[in-house]
Amino acid sequence: MTTATASQSNAASVDPDVKVQSDLSALSEQISLVRSMLKLAGPLSSIKEDEALLAVIGFLEACAPRMVELIEAAAGVRVGRNVRGVPG
Protein backbone atom coordinates (compact mmCIF):
# COMPACT_ATOMS: atom_id res chain seq x y z
CA MET A 1 0.00 0.00 0.00
CA THR A 2 2.89 2.34 0.76
CA THR A 3 4.27 1.87 -2.75
CA ALA A 4 0.94 2.78 -4.34
CA THR A 5 0.70 5.89 -2.17
CA ALA A 6 4.26 6.90 -3.05
CA SER A 7 3.54 6.40 -6.75
CA GLN A 8 0.41 8.52 -6.52
CA SER A 9 2.32 11.21 -4.64
CA ASN A 10 5.08 11.24 -7.27
CA ALA A 11 2.54 11.38 -10.10
CA ALA A 12 0.76 14.28 -8.43
CA SER A 13 4.02 16.19 -7.91
CA VAL A 14 5.24 15.94 -11.52
CA ASP A 15 5.38 19.33 -13.20
CA PRO A 16 2.76 19.38 -16.00
CA ASP A 17 5.24 21.04 -18.36
CA VAL A 18 7.76 18.26 -17.75
CA LYS A 19 5.04 15.67 -18.40
CA VAL A 20 4.04 17.35 -21.68
CA GLN A 21 7.69 17.58 -22.77
CA SER A 22 8.17 13.90 -21.96
CA ASP A 23 5.03 12.94 -23.87
CA LEU A 24 6.07 15.03 -26.88
CA SER A 25 9.52 13.45 -26.83
CA ALA A 26 8.01 9.95 -26.82
CA LEU A 27 5.67 10.95 -29.64
CA SER A 28 8.55 12.36 -31.67
CA GLU A 29 10.49 9.11 -31.23
CA GLN A 30 7.50 7.08 -32.42
CA ILE A 31 7.04 9.35 -35.46
CA SER A 32 10.71 8.88 -36.36
CA LEU A 33 10.34 5.14 -35.90
CA VAL A 34 7.29 4.87 -38.14
CA ARG A 35 8.98 6.99 -40.82
CA SER A 36 12.01 4.72 -40.86
CA MET A 37 9.80 1.62 -40.88
CA LEU A 38 7.80 2.99 -43.81
CA LYS A 39 10.99 3.65 -45.79
CA LEU A 40 11.93 0.00 -45.38
CA ALA A 41 8.43 -1.31 -46.03
CA GLY A 42 7.44 -2.81 -49.31
CA PRO A 43 4.11 -2.42 -51.09
CA LEU A 44 0.92 -1.50 -49.23
CA SER A 45 -0.05 -5.14 -48.90
CA SER A 46 3.10 -5.87 -46.89
CA ILE A 47 2.49 -2.85 -44.65
CA LYS A 48 -0.96 -4.18 -43.77
CA GLU A 49 0.67 -7.39 -42.52
CA ASP A 50 3.54 -5.80 -40.55
CA GLU A 51 2.40 -6.15 -36.92
CA ALA A 52 5.20 -3.95 -35.54
CA LEU A 53 4.43 -1.14 -37.96
CA LEU A 54 0.70 -1.43 -37.30
CA ALA A 55 1.36 -1.22 -33.55
CA VAL A 56 3.32 2.02 -33.93
CA ILE A 57 0.63 3.44 -36.22
CA GLY A 58 -2.00 2.44 -33.65
CA PHE A 59 -0.03 4.24 -30.93
CA LEU A 60 0.15 7.40 -33.05
CA GLU A 61 -3.56 7.22 -33.84
CA ALA A 62 -4.32 6.90 -30.12
CA CYS A 63 -2.21 10.01 -29.43
CA ALA A 64 -4.06 12.20 -31.92
CA PRO A 65 -6.90 13.39 -29.63
CA ARG A 66 -4.42 14.33 -26.87
CA MET A 67 -2.26 16.26 -29.34
CA VAL A 68 -5.32 18.19 -30.53
CA GLU A 69 -6.12 19.05 -26.89
CA LEU A 70 -2.57 20.25 -26.27
CA ILE A 71 -2.53 22.38 -29.41
CA GLU A 72 -5.91 23.93 -28.61
CA ALA A 73 -4.85 24.60 -25.01
CA ALA A 74 -1.59 26.22 -26.14
CA ALA A 75 -3.44 28.31 -28.72
CA GLY A 76 -5.92 29.40 -26.05
CA VAL A 77 -3.13 30.51 -23.72
CA ARG A 78 -1.47 32.44 -26.51
CA VAL A 79 -4.75 34.10 -27.54
CA GLY A 80 -5.49 34.92 -23.90
CA ARG A 81 -2.10 36.62 -23.52
CA ASN A 82 -2.62 38.63 -26.70
CA VAL A 83 -6.09 39.73 -25.59
CA ARG A 84 -4.69 40.96 -22.27
CA GLY A 85 -1.95 42.84 -24.08
CA VAL A 86 0.81 40.55 -22.88
CA PRO A 87 3.19 39.61 -25.69
CA GLY A 88 3.14 35.87 -26.32
CSV table of C-alpha atoms in Angstrom, one decimal:
chain,number,residue,atom,x,y,z
A,1,MET,CA,0.0,0.0,0.0
A,2,THR,CA,2.9,2.3,0.8
A,3,THR,CA,4.3,1.9,-2.8
A,4,ALA,CA,0.9,2.8,-4.3
A,5,THR,CA,0.7,5.9,-2.2
A,6,ALA,CA,4.3,6.9,-3.0
A,7,SER,CA,3.5,6.4,-6.7
A,8,GLN,CA,0.4,8.5,-6.5
A,9,SER,CA,2.3,11.2,-4.6
A,10,ASN,CA,5.1,11.2,-7.3
A,11,ALA,CA,2.5,11.4,-10.1
A,12,ALA,CA,0.8,14.3,-8.4
A,13,SER,CA,4.0,16.2,-7.9
A,14,VAL,CA,5.2,15.9,-11.5
A,15,ASP,CA,5.4,19.3,-13.2
A,16,PRO,CA,2.8,19.4,-16.0
A,17,ASP,CA,5.2,21.0,-18.4
A,18,VAL,CA,7.8,18.3,-17.8
A,19,LYS,CA,5.0,15.7,-18.4
A,20,VAL,CA,4.0,17.3,-21.7
A,21,GLN,CA,7.7,17.6,-22.8
A,22,SER,CA,8.2,13.9,-22.0
A,23,ASP,CA,5.0,12.9,-23.9
A,24,LEU,CA,6.1,15.0,-26.9
A,25,SER,CA,9.5,13.5,-26.8
A,26,ALA,CA,8.0,10.0,-26.8
A,27,LEU,CA,5.7,11.0,-29.6
A,28,SER,CA,8.6,12.4,-31.7
A,29,GLU,CA,10.5,9.1,-31.2
A,30,GLN,CA,7.5,7.1,-32.4
A,31,ILE,CA,7.0,9.3,-35.5
A,32,SER,CA,10.7,8.9,-36.4
A,33,LEU,CA,10.3,5.1,-35.9
A,34,VAL,CA,7.3,4.9,-38.1
A,35,ARG,CA,9.0,7.0,-40.8
A,36,SER,CA,12.0,4.7,-40.9
A,37,MET,CA,9.8,1.6,-40.9
A,38,LEU,CA,7.8,3.0,-43.8
A,39,LYS,CA,11.0,3.7,-45.8
A,40,LEU,CA,11.9,0.0,-45.4
A,41,ALA,CA,8.4,-1.3,-46.0
A,42,GLY,CA,7.4,-2.8,-49.3
A,43,PRO,CA,4.1,-2.4,-51.1
A,44,LEU,CA,0.9,-1.5,-49.2
A,45,SER,CA,-0.1,-5.1,-48.9
A,46,SER,CA,3.1,-5.9,-46.9
A,47,ILE,CA,2.5,-2.9,-44.6
A,48,LYS,CA,-1.0,-4.2,-43.8
A,49,GLU,CA,0.7,-7.4,-42.5
A,50,ASP,CA,3.5,-5.8,-40.6
A,51,GLU,CA,2.4,-6.1,-36.9
A,52,ALA,CA,5.2,-4.0,-35.5
A,53,LEU,CA,4.4,-1.1,-38.0
A,54,LEU,CA,0.7,-1.4,-37.3
A,55,ALA,CA,1.4,-1.2,-33.5
A,56,VAL,CA,3.3,2.0,-33.9
A,57,ILE,CA,0.6,3.4,-36.2
A,58,GLY,CA,-2.0,2.4,-33.6
A,59,PHE,CA,0.0,4.2,-30.9
A,60,LEU,CA,0.1,7.4,-33.0
A,61,GLU,CA,-3.6,7.2,-33.8
A,62,ALA,CA,-4.3,6.9,-30.1
A,63,CYS,CA,-2.2,10.0,-29.4
A,64,ALA,CA,-4.1,12.2,-31.9
A,65,PRO,CA,-6.9,13.4,-29.6
A,66,ARG,CA,-4.4,14.3,-26.9
A,67,MET,CA,-2.3,16.3,-29.3
A,68,VAL,CA,-5.3,18.2,-30.5
A,69,GLU,CA,-6.1,19.1,-26.9
A,70,LEU,CA,-2.6,20.3,-26.3
A,71,ILE,CA,-2.5,22.4,-29.4
A,72,GLU,CA,-5.9,23.9,-28.6
A,73,ALA,CA,-4.8,24.6,-25.0
A,74,ALA,CA,-1.6,26.2,-26.1
A,75,ALA,CA,-3.4,28.3,-28.7
A,76,GLY,CA,-5.9,29.4,-26.0
A,77,VAL,CA,-3.1,30.5,-23.7
A,78,ARG,CA,-1.5,32.4,-26.5
A,79,VAL,CA,-4.8,34.1,-27.5
A,80,GLY,CA,-5.5,34.9,-23.9
A,81,ARG,CA,-2.1,36.6,-23.5
A,82,ASN,CA,-2.6,38.6,-26.7
A,83,VAL,CA,-6.1,39.7,-25.6
A,84,ARG,CA,-4.7,41.0,-22.3
A,85,GLY,CA,-2.0,42.8,-24.1
A,86,VAL,CA,0.8,40.6,-22.9
A,87,PRO,CA,3.2,39.6,-25.7
A,88,GLY,CA,3.1,35.9,-26.3
